[in-house]
mmCIF file of C-alpha atoms in Angstrom:
data_model
loop_
_atom_site.group_PDB
_atom_site.id
_atom_site.type_symbol
_atom_site.label_atom_id
_atom_site.label_comp_id
_atom_site.label_asym_id
_atom_site.label_seq_id
_atom_site.Cartn_x
_atom_site.Cartn_y
_atom_site.Cartn_z
ATOM 1 C CA GLN A 22 3.050 -3.229 8.753
ATOM 2 C CA TRP A 23 0.591 -0.389 8.159
ATOM 3 C CA LEU A 24 1.255 1.926 5.238
ATOM 4 C CA GLU A 25 -0.438 5.180 4.486
ATOM 5 C CA PHE A 26 0.057 6.345 0.944
ATOM 6 C CA ARG A 27 -1.475 8.720 -1.502
ATOM 7 C CA ARG A 28 -2.074 9.089 -5.169
ATOM 8 C CA VAL A 29 -3.186 12.413 -6.630
ATOM 9 C CA LEU A 30 -6.343 13.377 -4.685
ATOM 10 C CA PHE A 31 -6.439 9.910 -3.090
ATOM 11 C CA ARG A 32 -5.182 8.924 0.343
ATOM 12 C CA SER A 33 -5.583 5.570 2.017
ATOM 13 C CA THR A 34 -4.158 3.365 4.747
ATOM 14 C CA TYR A 35 -3.661 -0.386 4.380
ATOM 15 C CA GLN A 36 -2.123 -3.195 6.353
ATOM 16 C CA ILE A 37 0.078 -5.582 4.407
ATOM 17 C CA VAL A 38 -0.788 -9.144 5.436
ATOM 18 C CA ARG A 39 -0.269 -12.752 4.354
ATOM 19 C CA GLU A 40 -2.270 -13.959 1.379
ATOM 20 C CA TYR A 41 -4.848 -15.871 3.451
ATOM 21 C CA GLU A 42 -5.494 -12.819 5.681
ATOM 22 C CA SER A 43 -6.126 -10.368 2.838
ATOM 23 C CA ASP A 44 -9.453 -8.540 2.848
ATOM 24 C CA ILE A 45 -9.560 -5.372 0.787
ATOM 25 C CA LYS A 46 -12.825 -4.222 2.405
ATOM 26 C CA ASN A 47 -11.054 -4.210 5.770
ATOM 27 C CA LYS A 48 -7.940 -2.484 4.379
ATOM 28 C CA LYS A 49 -5.800 -5.656 4.447
ATOM 29 C CA LEU A 50 -3.647 -5.917 1.341
ATOM 30 C CA SER A 51 -2.084 -9.245 0.311
ATOM 31 C CA ILE A 52 1.698 -9.287 0.481
ATOM 32 C CA ASN A 53 1.640 -10.865 -2.993
ATOM 33 C CA SER A 54 -0.270 -8.008 -4.623
ATOM 34 C CA PRO A 55 1.680 -5.749 -6.994
ATOM 35 C CA LEU A 56 0.910 -2.724 -4.810
ATOM 36 C CA ALA A 57 2.152 -4.361 -1.606
ATOM 37 C CA ARG A 58 5.293 -5.695 -3.305
ATOM 38 C CA GLY A 59 6.058 -2.197 -4.538
ATOM 39 C CA LEU A 60 5.505 -0.605 -1.131
ATOM 40 C CA ILE A 61 7.437 -3.069 1.046
ATOM 41 C CA GLY A 62 10.654 -1.550 2.330
ATOM 42 C CA LYS A 63 9.673 2.013 1.478
ATOM 43 C CA VAL A 64 9.832 4.863 3.969
ATOM 44 C CA LYS A 65 8.035 8.149 4.462
ATOM 45 C CA LYS A 66 8.168 10.446 1.409
ATOM 46 C CA ASP A 67 9.311 7.677 -0.956
ATOM 47 C CA ILE A 68 7.732 7.839 -4.398
ATOM 48 C CA VAL A 69 6.625 4.466 -5.756
ATOM 49 C CA GLU A 70 5.641 3.608 -9.327
ATOM 50 C CA ILE A 71 3.371 0.577 -9.728
ATOM 51 C CA ASN A 72 2.275 -0.989 -12.999
ATOM 52 C CA SER A 73 -1.392 -1.946 -12.728
ATOM 53 C CA PRO A 74 -3.959 -3.246 -15.211
ATOM 54 C CA LYS A 75 -5.134 0.374 -15.519
ATOM 55 C CA GLY A 76 -1.627 1.633 -16.285
ATOM 56 C CA LEU A 77 1.206 3.185 -14.318
ATOM 57 C CA ARG A 78 0.243 4.520 -10.880
ATOM 58 C CA VAL A 79 2.471 6.778 -8.804
ATOM 59 C CA TYR A 80 2.151 6.840 -5.014
ATOM 60 C CA GLU A 81 3.852 8.731 -2.209
ATOM 61 C CA VAL A 82 4.333 6.959 1.132
ATOM 62 C CA VAL A 83 2.886 9.206 3.836
ATOM 63 C CA SER A 84 3.740 7.036 6.844
ATOM 64 C CA VAL A 85 4.797 3.515 7.828
ATOM 65 C CA LYS A 86 3.931 1.832 11.121
ATOM 66 C CA TYR A 87 5.210 -1.596 12.140
ATOM 67 C CA ILE A 88 2.927 -3.566 14.422
#
């Protein structure tokens, strides 16, 4: 599953993968990460709030692609 999402002035695309496949430098986000858990099951234009060590982050899902 590829997800493209954005935060204010920030846009990025990541693939959600199994824990052992994760590699943030190659845009592969662990399924166990708080961000991935919050994004799973969301669809285009959904707004997602994620609690992170740096505080609450709000994202908008731009697109979802299943591979």
